[in-house]
Structures are given as C-alpha cells and as structure tokens.
CSV table of C-alpha atoms in Angstrom, one decimal:
chain,number,residue,atom,x,y,z
A,15,MET,CA,81.1,82.6,-95.3
A,16,SER,CA,81.6,81.3,-91.7
A,17,ALA,CA,83.0,83.4,-88.9
A,18,SER,CA,85.9,81.0,-88.3
A,19,HIS,CA,86.9,81.1,-92.0
A,20,THR,CA,86.9,84.9,-92.0
A,21,TRP,CA,88.9,84.9,-88.8
A,22,SER,CA,91.5,82.4,-90.1
A,23,GLN,CA,91.7,84.3,-93.4
A,24,SER,CA,92.4,87.6,-91.6
A,25,TYR,CA,94.8,85.9,-89.3
A,26,THR,CA,96.7,84.5,-92.3
A,27,THR,CA,96.7,87.9,-93.9
A,28,PHE,CA,98.1,89.4,-90.7
A,29,VAL,CA,100.8,86.9,-90.3
A,30,GLY,CA,101.7,87.2,-94.0
A,31,ARG,CA,101.9,90.9,-93.9
A,32,LYS,CA,104.1,90.7,-90.8
A,33,LEU,CA,106.4,88.2,-92.5
A,34,ILE,CA,106.7,90.4,-95.5
A,35,LEU,CA,107.5,93.4,-93.4
A,36,PHE,CA,110.1,91.4,-91.4
A,37,PHE,CA,111.9,90.3,-94.5
A,38,GLN,CA,111.7,93.8,-96.0
A,39,ALA,CA,113.3,95.2,-92.8
A,40,LEU,CA,115.9,92.4,-92.8
A,41,TYR,CA,116.8,93.1,-96.4
A,42,GLY,CA,117.0,96.9,-95.8
A,43,LEU,CA,119.2,96.4,-92.7
A,44,LEU,CA,121.5,94.0,-94.4
A,45,ALA,CA,121.9,96.2,-97.4
A,46,PHE,CA,122.5,99.3,-95.2
A,47,GLY,CA,125.1,97.3,-93.1
A,48,LEU,CA,126.9,96.2,-96.3
A,49,ILE,CA,126.9,99.7,-97.7
A,50,THR,CA,128.3,101.0,-94.3
A,51,PHE,CA,131.1,98.5,-94.2
A,52,GLY,CA,131.9,99.2,-97.9
A,53,VAL,CA,132.2,102.9,-97.0
A,54,ILE,CA,134.4,102.1,-94.0
A,55,PHE,CA,136.9,100.2,-96.2
A,56,THR,CA,136.8,102.4,-99.3
A,57,LYS,CA,137.0,105.7,-97.4
A,58,LEU,CA,139.3,104.5,-94.6
A,59,THR,CA,141.6,107.6,-94.7
A,60,PHE,CA,139.4,110.0,-96.7
A,61,ALA,CA,138.6,113.2,-94.9
A,62,HIS,CA,140.1,111.8,-91.7
A,63,ARG,CA,140.4,115.2,-90.2
A,64,VAL,CA,136.6,115.4,-90.2
A,65,ILE,CA,135.8,111.8,-89.5
A,66,ARG,CA,138.4,111.0,-86.8
A,67,PRO,CA,137.1,113.6,-84.3
A,68,LEU,CA,133.6,112.3,-84.9
A,69,VAL,CA,134.7,108.7,-84.1
A,70,PHE,CA,136.3,109.9,-80.8
A,71,ARG,CA,133.1,111.8,-80.0
A,72,GLN,CA,131.1,108.7,-80.5
A,73,LEU,CA,133.6,106.6,-78.6
A,74,TYR,CA,133.1,109.0,-75.7
A,75,ARG,CA,129.4,108.8,-75.9
A,76,ALA,CA,129.2,105.0,-76.2
A,77,GLY,CA,132.2,104.4,-73.9
A,78,LEU,CA,133.4,106.8,-71.3
A,79,GLY,CA,130.1,108.6,-71.1
A,80,VAL,CA,128.3,105.3,-70.1
A,81,LEU,CA,131.1,104.1,-67.8
A,82,PRO,CA,129.6,105.3,-64.5
A,83,MET,CA,126.3,103.5,-65.3
A,84,ILE,CA,128.3,100.3,-66.3
A,85,ILE,CA,130.2,100.4,-63.0
A,86,PHE,CA,127.0,100.8,-61.0
A,87,LEU,CA,125.5,97.8,-62.9
A,88,ALA,CA,128.6,95.8,-62.5
A,89,LEU,CA,128.4,96.2,-58.8
A,90,SER,CA,124.7,95.3,-58.9
A,91,LEU,CA,125.4,92.3,-61.1
A,92,GLY,CA,128.1,91.1,-58.7
A,93,LEU,CA,125.7,91.3,-55.8
A,94,ILE,CA,122.7,89.8,-57.6
A,95,ILE,CA,124.4,87.0,-59.5
A,96,ILE,CA,127.8,86.3,-58.1
A,97,GLY,CA,127.2,87.0,-54.5
A,98,GLN,CA,124.1,84.7,-54.5
A,99,THR,CA,125.8,82.0,-56.6
A,100,VAL,CA,128.9,81.8,-54.4
A,101,SER,CA,126.8,81.6,-51.3
A,102,LEU,CA,124.5,78.9,-52.8
A,103,LEU,CA,127.4,76.8,-54.1
A,104,ASN,CA,129.1,77.1,-50.8
A,105,ARG,CA,126.0,75.8,-49.0
A,106,VAL,CA,125.7,72.7,-51.3
A,107,GLY,CA,129.5,72.2,-51.2
A,108,ALA,CA,130.0,72.7,-54.9
A,109,THR,CA,132.4,75.7,-54.8
A,110,GLN,CA,134.6,73.9,-57.3
A,111,TYR,CA,132.1,74.8,-60.0
A,112,LEU,CA,132.3,78.5,-59.2
A,113,GLY,CA,134.7,79.5,-61.9
A,114,THR,CA,132.7,77.6,-64.6
A,115,VAL,CA,129.5,79.2,-63.5
A,116,MET,CA,131.0,82.7,-63.4
A,117,VAL,CA,132.6,82.4,-66.8
A,118,THR,CA,129.6,80.9,-68.4
A,119,VAL,CA,127.0,83.2,-66.9
A,120,VAL,CA,128.8,86.5,-66.5
A,121,VAL,CA,131.8,86.7,-68.8
A,122,ARG,CA,130.2,85.0,-71.8
A,123,GLU,CA,126.6,86.0,-71.6
A,124,LEU,CA,125.3,88.5,-69.1
A,125,GLY,CA,128.2,90.9,-69.2
A,126,PRO,CA,128.2,91.6,-72.9
A,127,MET,CA,124.5,91.4,-73.3
A,128,LEU,CA,123.7,93.8,-70.4
A,129,THR,CA,126.4,96.2,-71.7
A,130,ALA,CA,124.9,96.1,-75.1
A,131,PHE,CA,121.4,96.9,-73.8
A,132,ILE,CA,122.8,99.8,-71.8
A,133,VAL,CA,124.6,101.2,-74.8
A,134,LEU,CA,121.4,100.8,-76.8
A,135,LEU,CA,119.3,102.7,-74.3
A,136,ARG,CA,121.9,105.4,-73.7
A,137,THR,CA,123.4,105.9,-77.1
A,138,GLY,CA,121.3,104.0,-79.6
A,139,THR,CA,118.1,105.7,-78.9
A,140,ALA,CA,119.8,109.1,-79.0
A,141,THR,CA,121.2,108.1,-82.4
A,142,VAL,CA,117.8,107.5,-83.9
A,143,VAL,CA,116.4,110.7,-82.5
A,144,GLU,CA,119.4,112.8,-83.7
A,145,LEU,CA,119.5,111.2,-87.2
A,146,GLY,CA,115.8,111.1,-87.5
A,147,THR,CA,115.5,114.8,-86.7
A,148,ALA,CA,118.4,115.6,-89.0
A,149,ARG,CA,116.6,113.7,-91.8
A,150,ALA,CA,113.3,115.3,-91.1
A,151,LEU,CA,114.8,118.8,-91.1
A,152,GLY,CA,116.6,118.2,-94.4
A,153,GLU,CA,120.1,118.2,-93.0
A,154,VAL,CA,120.9,115.0,-94.8
A,155,GLU,CA,120.1,116.6,-98.2
A,156,ALA,CA,122.3,119.6,-97.2
A,157,LEU,CA,125.2,117.2,-96.6
A,158,GLU,CA,124.6,115.4,-99.9
A,159,VAL,CA,124.6,118.7,-101.9
A,160,LEU,CA,128.0,119.4,-100.4
A,161,GLY,CA,129.2,116.1,-101.8
A,162,ILE,CA,129.4,114.6,-98.3
A,163,ASP,CA,128.3,111.0,-98.1
A,164,PRO,CA,125.8,110.9,-95.1
A,165,VAL,CA,126.8,107.3,-94.4
A,166,HIS,CA,130.5,108.3,-94.2
A,167,TYR,CA,129.7,111.4,-92.0
A,168,PHE,CA,126.9,110.1,-89.8
A,169,VAL,CA,127.1,106.3,-89.8
A,170,VAL,CA,130.8,105.3,-90.0
A,171,PRO,CA,131.8,107.2,-86.8
A,172,ARG,CA,128.9,105.6,-84.9
A,173,VAL,CA,129.7,102.1,-86.0
A,174,LEU,CA,133.3,102.5,-85.1
A,175,GLY,CA,132.6,104.4,-81.9
A,176,MET,CA,129.8,102.0,-80.7
A,177,GLY,CA,131.8,98.9,-81.6
A,178,LEU,CA,135.0,100.0,-79.8
A,179,GLY,CA,133.1,101.6,-76.9
A,180,LEU,CA,131.0,98.5,-76.3
A,181,LEU,CA,134.1,96.4,-76.3
A,182,ALA,CA,135.8,98.5,-73.7
A,183,LEU,CA,132.6,98.7,-71.6
A,184,THR,CA,132.1,94.9,-71.7
A,185,ILE,CA,135.6,94.4,-70.3
A,186,TYR,CA,134.9,96.9,-67.5
A,187,MET,CA,131.5,95.3,-66.8
A,188,ASN,CA,133.0,91.8,-66.6
A,189,LEU,CA,135.9,92.9,-64.4
A,190,GLY,CA,133.7,95.0,-62.2
A,191,ALA,CA,131.1,92.2,-61.8
A,192,LEU,CA,133.7,89.5,-61.0
A,193,LEU,CA,135.5,91.7,-58.5
A,194,SER,CA,132.4,93.0,-56.8
A,195,GLY,CA,131.0,89.5,-56.7
A,196,TYR,CA,133.9,88.4,-54.6
A,197,ILE,CA,133.5,91.3,-52.3
A,198,TRP,CA,129.8,90.5,-51.8
A,199,ALA,CA,130.8,86.8,-51.2
A,200,PHE,CA,133.4,88.0,-48.7
A,201,VAL,CA,130.8,90.1,-46.9
A,202,GLN,CA,128.7,86.9,-46.6
A,203,ASP,CA,131.6,85.1,-44.9
A,204,VAL,CA,132.0,82.5,-47.6
A,205,PRO,CA,135.2,80.7,-46.8
A,206,LEU,CA,136.9,81.3,-50.2
A,207,THR,CA,140.3,83.1,-50.5
A,208,PRO,CA,140.8,85.6,-53.3
A,209,ALA,CA,143.6,83.3,-54.6
A,210,GLU,CA,141.2,80.4,-54.9
A,211,TYR,CA,138.5,82.5,-56.5
A,212,PHE,CA,140.7,83.9,-59.2
A,213,GLN,CA,142.4,80.6,-59.7
A,214,GLN,CA,139.1,79.0,-60.5
A,215,LEU,CA,138.2,81.8,-62.9
A,216,ALA,CA,141.5,81.5,-64.6
A,217,GLN,CA,141.1,77.7,-65.0
A,218,SER,CA,137.6,78.1,-66.5
A,219,LEU,CA,138.6,80.7,-69.0
A,220,ARG,CA,139.9,79.5,-72.4
A,221,TRP,CA,141.6,81.5,-75.1
A,222,ILE,CA,138.4,81.3,-77.2
A,223,ASP,CA,136.6,83.2,-74.4
A,224,PHE,CA,138.7,86.3,-75.0
A,225,VAL,CA,138.4,86.1,-78.8
A,226,VAL,CA,134.7,85.4,-78.8
A,227,LEU,CA,134.0,88.1,-76.1
A,228,ALA,CA,135.9,90.7,-78.2
A,229,LEU,CA,134.1,89.7,-81.4
A,230,LYS,CA,130.7,89.5,-79.7
A,231,ALA,CA,131.1,93.0,-78.1
A,232,LEU,CA,132.3,94.5,-81.4
A,233,MET,CA,129.4,92.9,-83.3
A,234,PHE,CA,126.8,94.0,-80.7
A,235,GLY,CA,128.1,97.6,-81.0
A,236,ALA,CA,128.2,97.6,-84.8
A,237,ALA,CA,124.7,96.0,-85.0
A,238,THR,CA,123.3,98.6,-82.6
A,239,ALA,CA,124.9,101.4,-84.6
A,240,VAL,CA,123.7,100.0,-88.0
A,241,VAL,CA,120.1,99.3,-86.9
A,242,THR,CA,119.7,102.7,-85.1
A,243,CYS,CA,121.3,104.6,-87.9
A,244,TYR,CA,119.2,102.8,-90.5
A,245,HIS,CA,116.0,103.8,-88.7
A,246,GLY,CA,117.1,107.4,-88.3
A,247,LEU,CA,118.6,107.9,-91.7
A,248,ALA,CA,117.7,105.4,-94.4
A,249,GLN,CA,114.2,106.4,-95.1
A,250,PRO,CA,112.5,109.8,-95.5
A,251,LEU,CA,111.1,110.8,-92.1
A,252,ARG,CA,108.8,113.4,-90.8
A,253,LEU,CA,109.4,114.8,-87.3
A,254,GLU,CA,106.3,113.1,-85.9
A,255,GLU,CA,107.6,109.8,-87.1
A,256,VAL,CA,110.8,109.9,-85.1
A,257,PRO,CA,109.4,108.4,-81.9
A,258,ARG,CA,107.9,105.5,-83.8
A,259,ALA,CA,111.2,105.0,-85.6
A,260,THR,CA,113.0,105.0,-82.2
A,261,VAL,CA,110.7,102.3,-80.8
A,262,ARG,CA,111.2,100.2,-84.0
A,263,ALA,CA,114.9,100.6,-83.8
A,264,VAL,CA,115.1,99.5,-80.2
A,265,ALA,CA,113.0,96.4,-80.8
A,266,GLN,CA,115.0,95.4,-83.9
A,267,THR,CA,118.3,96.0,-82.1
A,268,VAL,CA,117.3,93.7,-79.2
A,269,ILE,CA,116.4,91.0,-81.8
A,270,ALA,CA,119.7,91.5,-83.6
A,271,ILE,CA,121.6,91.3,-80.3
A,272,ALA,CA,119.8,88.1,-79.4
A,273,LEU,CA,120.5,86.6,-82.9
A,274,ILE,CA,124.2,87.4,-82.7
A,275,ASP,CA,124.3,85.9,-79.2
A,276,ALA,CA,122.7,82.8,-80.4
A,277,LEU,CA,125.3,82.6,-83.2
A,278,PHE,CA,128.1,82.7,-80.6
A,279,ILE,CA,126.5,80.1,-78.5
A,280,VAL,CA,126.7,77.8,-81.5
A,281,ILE,CA,130.3,78.7,-81.9
A,282,TYR,CA,131.0,77.9,-78.2
A,283,LEU,CA,129.2,74.6,-78.4
A,284,THR,CA,131.1,73.5,-81.6
A,285,ALA,CA,134.5,74.9,-80.5
B,4,MET,CA,129.0,126.2,-122.5
B,5,ASP,CA,126.0,124.2,-121.1
B,6,ALA,CA,126.3,124.2,-117.3
B,7,LEU,CA,123.1,122.1,-116.8
B,8,GLU,CA,121.2,120.2,-119.4
B,9,MET,CA,118.0,118.3,-119.0
B,10,SER,CA,116.5,116.4,-121.9
B,11,GLY,CA,113.2,114.7,-121.5
B,12,VAL,CA,113.7,114.5,-117.7
B,13,ASP,CA,111.0,113.3,-115.4
B,14,VAL,CA,111.6,115.0,-112.0
B,15,VAL,CA,110.6,113.1,-108.9
B,16,SER,CA,109.7,114.4,-105.5
B,17,LEU,CA,112.5,114.6,-103.0
B,18,ARG,CA,110.3,113.5,-100.2
B,19,ARG,CA,108.4,110.8,-102.1
B,20,PRO,CA,110.8,109.4,-104.7
B,21,ASP,CA,108.1,107.3,-106.3
B,22,THR,CA,106.1,110.4,-107.3
B,23,VAL,CA,106.9,112.2,-110.6
B,24,VAL,CA,106.2,115.9,-110.1
B,25,LEU,CA,107.4,117.2,-113.5
B,26,HIS,CA,107.3,115.5,-116.8
B,27,ASP,CA,109.5,115.8,-119.8
B,28,VAL,CA,111.7,118.7,-118.7
B,29,ASN,CA,113.8,120.1,-121.5
B,30,TRP,CA,116.1,122.8,-120.1
B,31,ILE,CA,119.5,124.1,-120.8
B,32,VAL,CA,121.3,126.5,-118.4
B,33,GLN,CA,124.3,128.1,-119.9
B,34,GLU,CA,127.3,129.4,-118.1
B,35,GLY,CA,126.6,132.9,-116.8
B,36,ASP,CA,122.8,132.6,-117.0
B,37,TYR,CA,120.6,134.0,-114.3
B,38,TRP,CA,117.3,132.0,-114.3
B,39,ALA,CA,114.2,132.7,-112.3
B,40,VAL,CA,112.0,129.7,-112.1
B,41,GLY,CA,108.5,130.5,-110.9
B,42,GLY,CA,105.4,128.6,-110.0
B,43,LEU,CA,102.7,128.3,-107.4
B,44,LEU,CA,103.2,126.5,-104.1
B,45,GLY,CA,103.7,122.8,-104.6
B,46,THR,CA,104.4,122.8,-108.3
B,47,GLY,CA,107.8,121.2,-107.9
B,48,LYS,CA,110.3,124.1,-107.8
B,49,SER,CA,112.3,122.7,-104.9
B,50,ASP,CA,112.2,119.2,-106.5
B,51,LEU,CA,113.5,120.6,-109.8
B,52,LEU,CA,116.4,122.4,-108.0
B,53,ALA,CA,117.1,119.2,-106.0
B,54,THR,CA,117.4,117.3,-109.3
B,55,ALA,CA,119.6,120.0,-110.8
B,56,ALA,CA,121.8,119.7,-107.7
B,57,GLY,CA,122.1,115.9,-108.3
B,58,LEU,CA,120.3,115.1,-105.0
B,59,VAL,CA,117.7,112.9,-106.6
B,60,PRO,CA,118.2,110.7,-109.6
B,61,VAL,CA,115.9,111.5,-112.6
B,62,ALA,CA,113.0,109.0,-113.3
B,63,GLY,CA,113.5,109.4,-117.0
B,64,GLY,CA,115.5,111.3,-119.6
B,65,VAL,CA,119.1,112.5,-119.3
B,66,PHE,CA,120.6,115.1,-117.0
B,67,ARG,CA,124.1,116.4,-117.3
B,68,ILE,CA,126.2,118.8,-115.3
B,69,TYR,CA,129.0,120.3,-117.5
B,70,GLY,CA,128.5,117.4,-119.9
B,71,LYS,CA,128.8,114.7,-117.3
B,72,GLU,CA,125.7,112.5,-117.0
B,73,ILE,CA,124.6,112.4,-113.4
B,74,ALA,CA,123.5,109.3,-111.5
B,75,ALA,CA,123.1,108.5,-107.8
B,76,GLY,CA,126.2,107.6,-105.9
B,77,TYR,CA,129.4,109.0,-104.4
B,78,GLU,CA,131.9,108.0,-107.0
B,79,GLN,CA,134.7,110.5,-107.3
B,80,ASP,CA,134.0,111.7,-110.8
B,81,LEU,CA,130.3,112.2,-110.0
B,82,ILE,CA,131.2,114.1,-106.9
B,83,GLU,CA,133.5,116.4,-108.9
B,84,ALA,CA,130.7,117.2,-111.3
B,85,ARG,CA,128.1,117.7,-108.6
B,86,LEU,CA,130.4,120.0,-106.6
B,87,LYS,CA,130.3,122.4,-109.5
B,88,VAL,CA,126.7,123.1,-108.4
B,89,GLY,CA,126.0,124.6,-105.0
B,90,MET,CA,122.6,125.0,-103.4
B,91,VAL,CA,121.1,127.3,-100.9
B,92,PHE,CA,118.1,125.7,-99.2
B,93,ASP,CA,115.0,127.5,-98.0
B,94,GLY,CA,115.9,128.4,-94.4
B,95,GLY,CA,119.6,127.4,-94.8
B,96,ARG,CA,119.3,123.9,-93.5
B,97,LEU,CA,122.4,124.2,-91.3
B,98,LEU,CA,123.6,121.2,-89.4
B,99,ASN,CA,122.3,121.8,-85.9
B,100,HIS,CA,125.1,120.1,-84.1
B,101,LEU,CA,127.7,122.4,-85.6
B,102,SER,CA,128.3,126.1,-85.0
B,103,VAL,CA,127.8,128.6,-87.8
B,104,LEU,CA,131.5,128.7,-88.5
B,105,GLU,CA,131.8,124.9,-88.4
B,106,ASN,CA,128.9,124.6,-90.9
B,107,VAL,CA,130.7,126.8,-93.4
B,108,ALA,CA,134.1,125.2,-92.8
B,109,LEU,CA,132.7,121.6,-93.1
B,110,PRO,CA,132.8,121.3,-96.9
B,111,LEU,CA,136.3,122.7,-96.9
B,112,GLN,CA,137.4,120.4,-94.2
B,113,TYR,CA,135.9,117.4,-95.8
B,114,HIS,CA,137.0,117.8,-99.4
B,115,GLU,CA,140.3,119.5,-98.8
B,116,ASN,CA,141.1,117.6,-95.6
B,117,LEU,CA,141.9,120.7,-93.6
B,118,THR,CA,141.5,121.3,-89.9
B,119,VAL,CA,139.0,123.9,-88.7
B,120,ALA,CA,141.9,126.2,-87.8
B,121,GLN,CA,143.3,125.9,-91.4
B,122,CYS,CA,140.1,126.8,-93.1
B,123,HIS,CA,139.0,129.3,-90.4
B,124,ASP,CA,140.1,132.3,-92.5
B,125,ARG,CA,138.2,131.3,-95.6
B,126,ALA,CA,135.1,130.4,-93.6
B,127,ALA,CA,135.3,133.6,-91.6
B,128,SER,CA,135.6,135.7,-94.7
B,129,LEU,CA,132.6,134.0,-96.3
B,130,LEU,CA,130.6,134.7,-93.1
B,131,GLU,CA,131.8,138.3,-93.1
B,132,MET,CA,130.7,138.6,-96.7
B,133,ALA,CA,127.2,137.3,-95.6
B,134,GLY,CA,127.1,139.8,-92.8
B,135,LEU,CA,127.5,137.2,-90.1
B,136,ALA,CA,130.9,138.1,-88.6
B,137,ASP,CA,129.3,138.4,-85.2
B,138,TYR,CA,127.6,135.1,-85.3
B,139,THR,CA,130.5,132.7,-86.1
B,140,SER,CA,130.4,130.8,-82.8
B,141,ARG,CA,126.6,130.7,-82.4
B,142,MET,CA,124.7,127.5,-82.9
B,143,PRO,CA,122.1,127.5,-85.7
B,144,GLY,CA,119.2,127.1,-83.3
B,145,THR,CA,120.2,130.4,-81.5
B,146,ILE,CA,120.0,132.6,-84.6
B,147,ASN,CA,116.9,133.5,-86.6
B,148,ARG,CA,115.8,132.0,-89.9
B,149,ARG,CA,117.0,135.0,-91.9
B,150,LEU,CA,120.6,134.6,-90.6
B,151,GLN,CA,120.5,130.8,-91.0
B,152,GLN,CA,119.7,131.3,-94.6
B,153,ARG,CA,122.6,133.7,-95.1
B,154,ALA,CA,124.9,131.1,-93.4
B,155,GLY,CA,123.5,128.6,-95.8
B,156,LEU,CA,124.6,130.9,-98.6
B,157,ALA,CA,128.1,131.2,-97.2
B,158,ARG,CA,128.3,127.4,-96.9
B,159,ALA,CA,127.1,126.9,-100.5
B,160,LEU,CA,129.8,129.3,-101.7
B,161,ALA,CA,132.6,127.6,-99.7
B,162,LEU,CA,133.6,125.3,-102.5
B,163,ARG,CA,133.4,128.0,-105.1
B,164,PRO,CA,130.6,126.4,-107.2
B,165,LYS,CA,130.1,127.5,-110.8
B,166,VAL,CA,126.4,127.2,-110.6
B,167,LEU,CA,124.4,128.3,-107.6
B,168,LEU,CA,120.8,127.1,-107.1
B,169,LEU,CA,118.7,129.1,-104.7
B,170,ASP,CA,115.4,127.6,-103.3
B,171,ASN,CA,113.1,130.5,-102.8
B,172,PRO,CA,115.5,132.7,-100.8
B,173,LEU,CA,113.3,135.7,-100.9
B,174,SER,CA,110.3,134.0,-99.3
B,175,GLY,CA,109.2,135.6,-96.1
B,176,LEU,CA,111.9,138.3,-96.1
B,177,ASP,CA,111.3,142.0,-95.2
B,178,PRO,CA,112.1,144.5,-98.1
B,179,ARG,CA,115.6,145.4,-96.7
B,180,GLU,CA,116.7,141.7,-96.3
B,181,ALA,CA,115.3,140.9,-99.8
B,182,LEU,CA,117.3,143.8,-101.2
B,183,TRP,CA,120.4,142.5,-99.5
B,184,TRP,CA,119.9,139.2,-101.3
B,185,LEU,CA,119.2,140.7,-104.7
B,186,THR,CA,122.2,143.0,-104.5
B,187,PHE,CA,124.4,140.1,-103.4
B,188,LEU,CA,123.2,137.9,-106.2
B,189,ASP,CA,123.7,140.7,-108.8
B,190,GLN,CA,127.3,141.0,-107.7
B,191,LEU,CA,127.7,137.2,-107.8
B,192,SER,CA,126.2,137.1,-111.2
B,193,GLY,CA,128.6,139.8,-112.3
B,194,THR,CA,131.5,137.5,-111.3
B,195,GLY,CA,130.3,134.9,-113.8
B,196,THR,CA,128.5,132.6,-111.4
B,197,THR,CA,125.5,131.0,-113.0
B,198,LEU,CA,122.4,131.5,-110.9
B,199,VAL,CA,119.1,129.6,-110.8
B,200,MET,CA,116.5,131.0,-108.4
B,201,ALA,CA,113.2,129.5,-107.5
B,202,ALA,CA,110.6,132.1,-106.7
B,203,ASP,CA,106.9,132.5,-106.2
B,204,ASP,CA,107.0,136.2,-107.0
B,205,PHE,CA,108.7,137.5,-110.2
B,206,ARG,CA,108.4,141.2,-109.3
B,207,PRO,CA,111.7,141.5,-107.3
B,208,LEU,CA,113.5,139.6,-110.1
B,209,HIS,CA,112.1,141.6,-113.0
B,210,GLY,CA,115.1,143.5,-114.4
B,211,ARG,CA,117.6,141.4,-112.5
B,212,ALA,CA,117.2,137.8,-113.7
B,213,ARG,CA,117.9,137.3,-117.4
B,214,GLN,CA,116.0,134.1,-118.2
B,215,PHE,CA,112.5,133.1,-116.9
B,216,ALA,CA,110.6,129.9,-116.7
B,217,VAL,CA,107.4,128.7,-114.9
B,218,LEU,CA,106.2,125.3,-113.7
B,219,LYS,CA,102.6,124.6,-114.5
B,220,ASP,CA,100.5,121.5,-114.8
B,221,ARG,CA,103.6,119.3,-114.1
B,222,ARG,CA,105.4,120.9,-117.0
B,223,PHE,CA,108.4,123.1,-117.3
B,224,LEU,CA,107.7,126.1,-119.5
B,225,ALA,CA,110.6,128.3,-120.5
B,226,LEU,CA,109.4,131.8,-121.1
B,227,GLY,CA,112.6,133.3,-122.5
B,228,THR,CA,114.6,136.4,-121.7
B,229,ARG,CA,113.4,139.5,-119.8
B,230,GLU,CA,112.7,141.2,-123.2
B,231,GLU,CA,110.5,138.3,-124.3
B,232,LEU,CA,108.7,138.2,-120.9
B,233,GLY,CA,106.6,141.3,-121.6
B,234,ARG,CA,105.3,139.8,-124.8
B,235,HIS,CA,104.5,136.4,-123.3
B,236,SER,CA,100.8,135.4,-123.0
B,237,GLU,CA,101.2,132.8,-120.2
B,238,PRO,CA,98.4,133.6,-117.7
B,239,LEU,CA,100.5,132.3,-114.8
B,240,LEU,CA,103.1,134.9,-115.6
B,241,ARG,CA,100.6,137.6,-114.9
B,242,GLU,CA,100.0,136.1,-111.5
B,243,LEU,CA,103.7,135.8,-110.7
B,244,LEU,CA,104.1,139.5,-111.7
B,245,HIS,CA,101.0,140.4,-109.8
B,246,ASP,CA,99.6,142.3,-112.8
C-alpha cells in the first residue's frame, strides 16, 4: 500500500472521527439545552425560595461582579475603535457616516460579542470548574438522592443569571463605548458637537436594533450557561478531567456565540 | 410491607452506566428490617445502594419502592416514592458551597418551600442530634471527614425517610466514633426506620443488624437472619467476620 494512500486514509479517518464527535457534542448540547428550558417552564415557581436567591447570586456574578471590567473595556473600545474612526472620517470628510459606522460596528457587533467573551472568561470558566468539581466529588448524586433536580438547582439559575446579566452588561458596554468614544474624539480636537454626534447615532439606530440587541445578548448569555453547565455537569467527570472540560467548554461557547451572531446578521440583512 | 423490592435486577455502575456490576438481584427489604450488605472492595455495594436510592436506572428487571416501579426522571410521583428512601454517602458528600446548616436545611427548603430561617430549628435540632451543634455555620471543607459524614446523616434524615441507606459509614472510623454510629443506628432502627448498611466488616454489625447479605462474583447472595448466619457455609462470610 502506498504512503499517500495510507496518509489519505488516516486523514479521512481523522476528519470522520472529528465530524462524529462534533455532531455528538451538538446533539448533547441541544438535548441539554432543551431539557434546561423545559425545566425553566415546568418549574417556574417550584421551590422559588431556593432558586430565586441562586438566580440573584448568578446575576451578581455574571452582571454586577463583571461591571468594573466592562467599564474598563468600554473605555478602551471607545478609544481604540471610536476615537480612531471619528478621527479618520473627519480627515476624509465623511463624518456623516459616523452614526452608521458606530451602530454597525459597536452597538450591533463588538459590544455584545466582547461582553459575551468577558462573561465567558469570568463566569463561564468558573461555572465549568465549579460544576465539574461538584460532579467529580459526587455532590450531584447527593442532590439527586434528596429529590432535587440538578438541572433545576445548578443550571436554571445560571441560564437566567447569565442571560440577564449579559443583557445588562451589553447595554453598559455600548453606552460606555459610545460615550467614551466621543470623549476621545473631543480630546483629538475633532470638530463635532455632542448634539451632532448623538443625532447621528439616533438617526442610525432603528427599532430592530434594540430588539435584536436584547435577544442577542440574552441568547449569548443562555448559550454560555448551557454549554459551560453541560461540560461541567452532564457527563461523569473525574477531578483530573475538569481542566480539559473547561477548555472544551470555552472553545464550544466561542463557536456557539459566533453561530448565534451569524444568525442575527442574517436577520439584519433580511429585515 | 415491602419497602424495597428488586426482581431480576441488573445493577449498573454509578460511574460507568454502561457496565453491569451485579446480575439478577432478587432482594426484598421489608419495613423495619436492618440489613447489612457485605462484600470486598469494588464488588458493587455502593452501586447497589445507589440503585436502591433510585439514583441509577436498572439495566434489567424490576425495582420498586413501596410498590412504585422506579424509573429515571423527576416526575412528582417518582420523587415522592424516592423521597421515602434517604441515603448517607461515604464521607457525607456535602455541597461545598453551602454551610453545614444550609446543607441540612436544603431538602426542607426545596421540598417544603421554606426559608432558611423557617427551617432553621429543624435543621439545627438534626445537627444537635448528630453532635454538630458547634459546627452549624462552618463550611464543609473546614471540618473533618468524620463530621462531614455525620452532617450527611443529619441531611439524609431531614425529610424523615422511611428507609435509610448507609454506604459504608463505619469505614475508617476510630472505635469511639464507630460506636456512636452503631448506637445511633440502633436507636433509629428502634423507631421503625428501615436500615440498609453496606459494610466491608461484619464484626461490628454482628448482633445489631438483623438480615445479612454478601456480594460476590457479581451476584447478590442473601445469607438470612443473624441466627442463620452462624450456620452459613459461605466462605466470604468467614472473611467478613474475620474468623
């Protein structure tokens, strides 16, 4: 058998195996997501005295707790993107496109996506480690034997907390970036009054931007929670497998966020 | 009345659900029984108890708790049947993000929808009964394994189960701590609670447990009552009694 034939055969096997693993992961994630949303709706008010404080705790961790970093990044984003863009558009005499560029780049895309990545890094990774450790130490079985559904106790608060937290943080990120952008432009002596700047932004924003932004942020948050909880909770884990599960969860969440974003680009283009 | 009933049950491993660890288990635990289930390390004692607690579905056969056939899931009627069975894990398996008191209060809060303050008294009295009154606000990681296991016992009793399964609670204990457990379980058995204890040494249970069984070669072998134990010829029994 020739070397090239052996190589192509092993390459095909490699690709085939990867594809099977991809579809298995996708199937597992979708099933886990559906189960989670089923539990949210069927146990909406059940044990609310236990679940509600957990939701608030997760909301704090994925919202208020991340806010200082979001503010810092919003200032940086304002400097890097907006300050530079305003300056550039002013130089080529195209400041009338400022609002469109800001809304397209920051409000629709960079703001929500950057926020989602920060929440993934700060809260999502911690979720995999926490749940993976709980799973490896047998805490999940301890919950089950008490008749407590681990999805209800561990996953539902995280989905709600991360969804709402990411929505709030995205709003702060966008507002912070747009405001700081103007400040950086002002520092660069760009002849643009605040009234003109905000008028352009207002003219570029449509009602669909608000709806899609809210939906996108909620879906980014929910997807982050579902994927990270799935990798921490859904399969038997040993302690030494937790770091690998965390790496897998981060990679798959980034893919999930990119896919959701692509879906919303299609919605924008067709709306 | 039959509290637990297994007919022709194939028990799978809790950690590897595709592996059958015990074949064709036929076992009836009646109300008020005090079973000691022995076996060498890795023979499936924990998996048998996990199955009896409804944690893992059976691979074959029929398993019933108080007449209700048990399947996986969280439907209300299944939960009601499963809550009749409590379980004390080896080492307690407390939730590490909750304090000792919150661990014990959790099942009460969840199933009876109470606040921590509302179920504080009941949880505190359970912890006092377990000798943990001074440890209520401590986190599980800050107390030793012996105390964690006692807290696990208090938590298992919070919902007043009719059957209590104990996964090798005497393992690694000093004689004084082992005596505390045995005395406590004797009292519990005296109140009518059905007990099933996994053990790798029958000596402490001789004269206390009333029914005995061993796990050997992937089989469940009921040895009978304590009177019948002395007449049994099972070689593993001699090892578990250290004869």
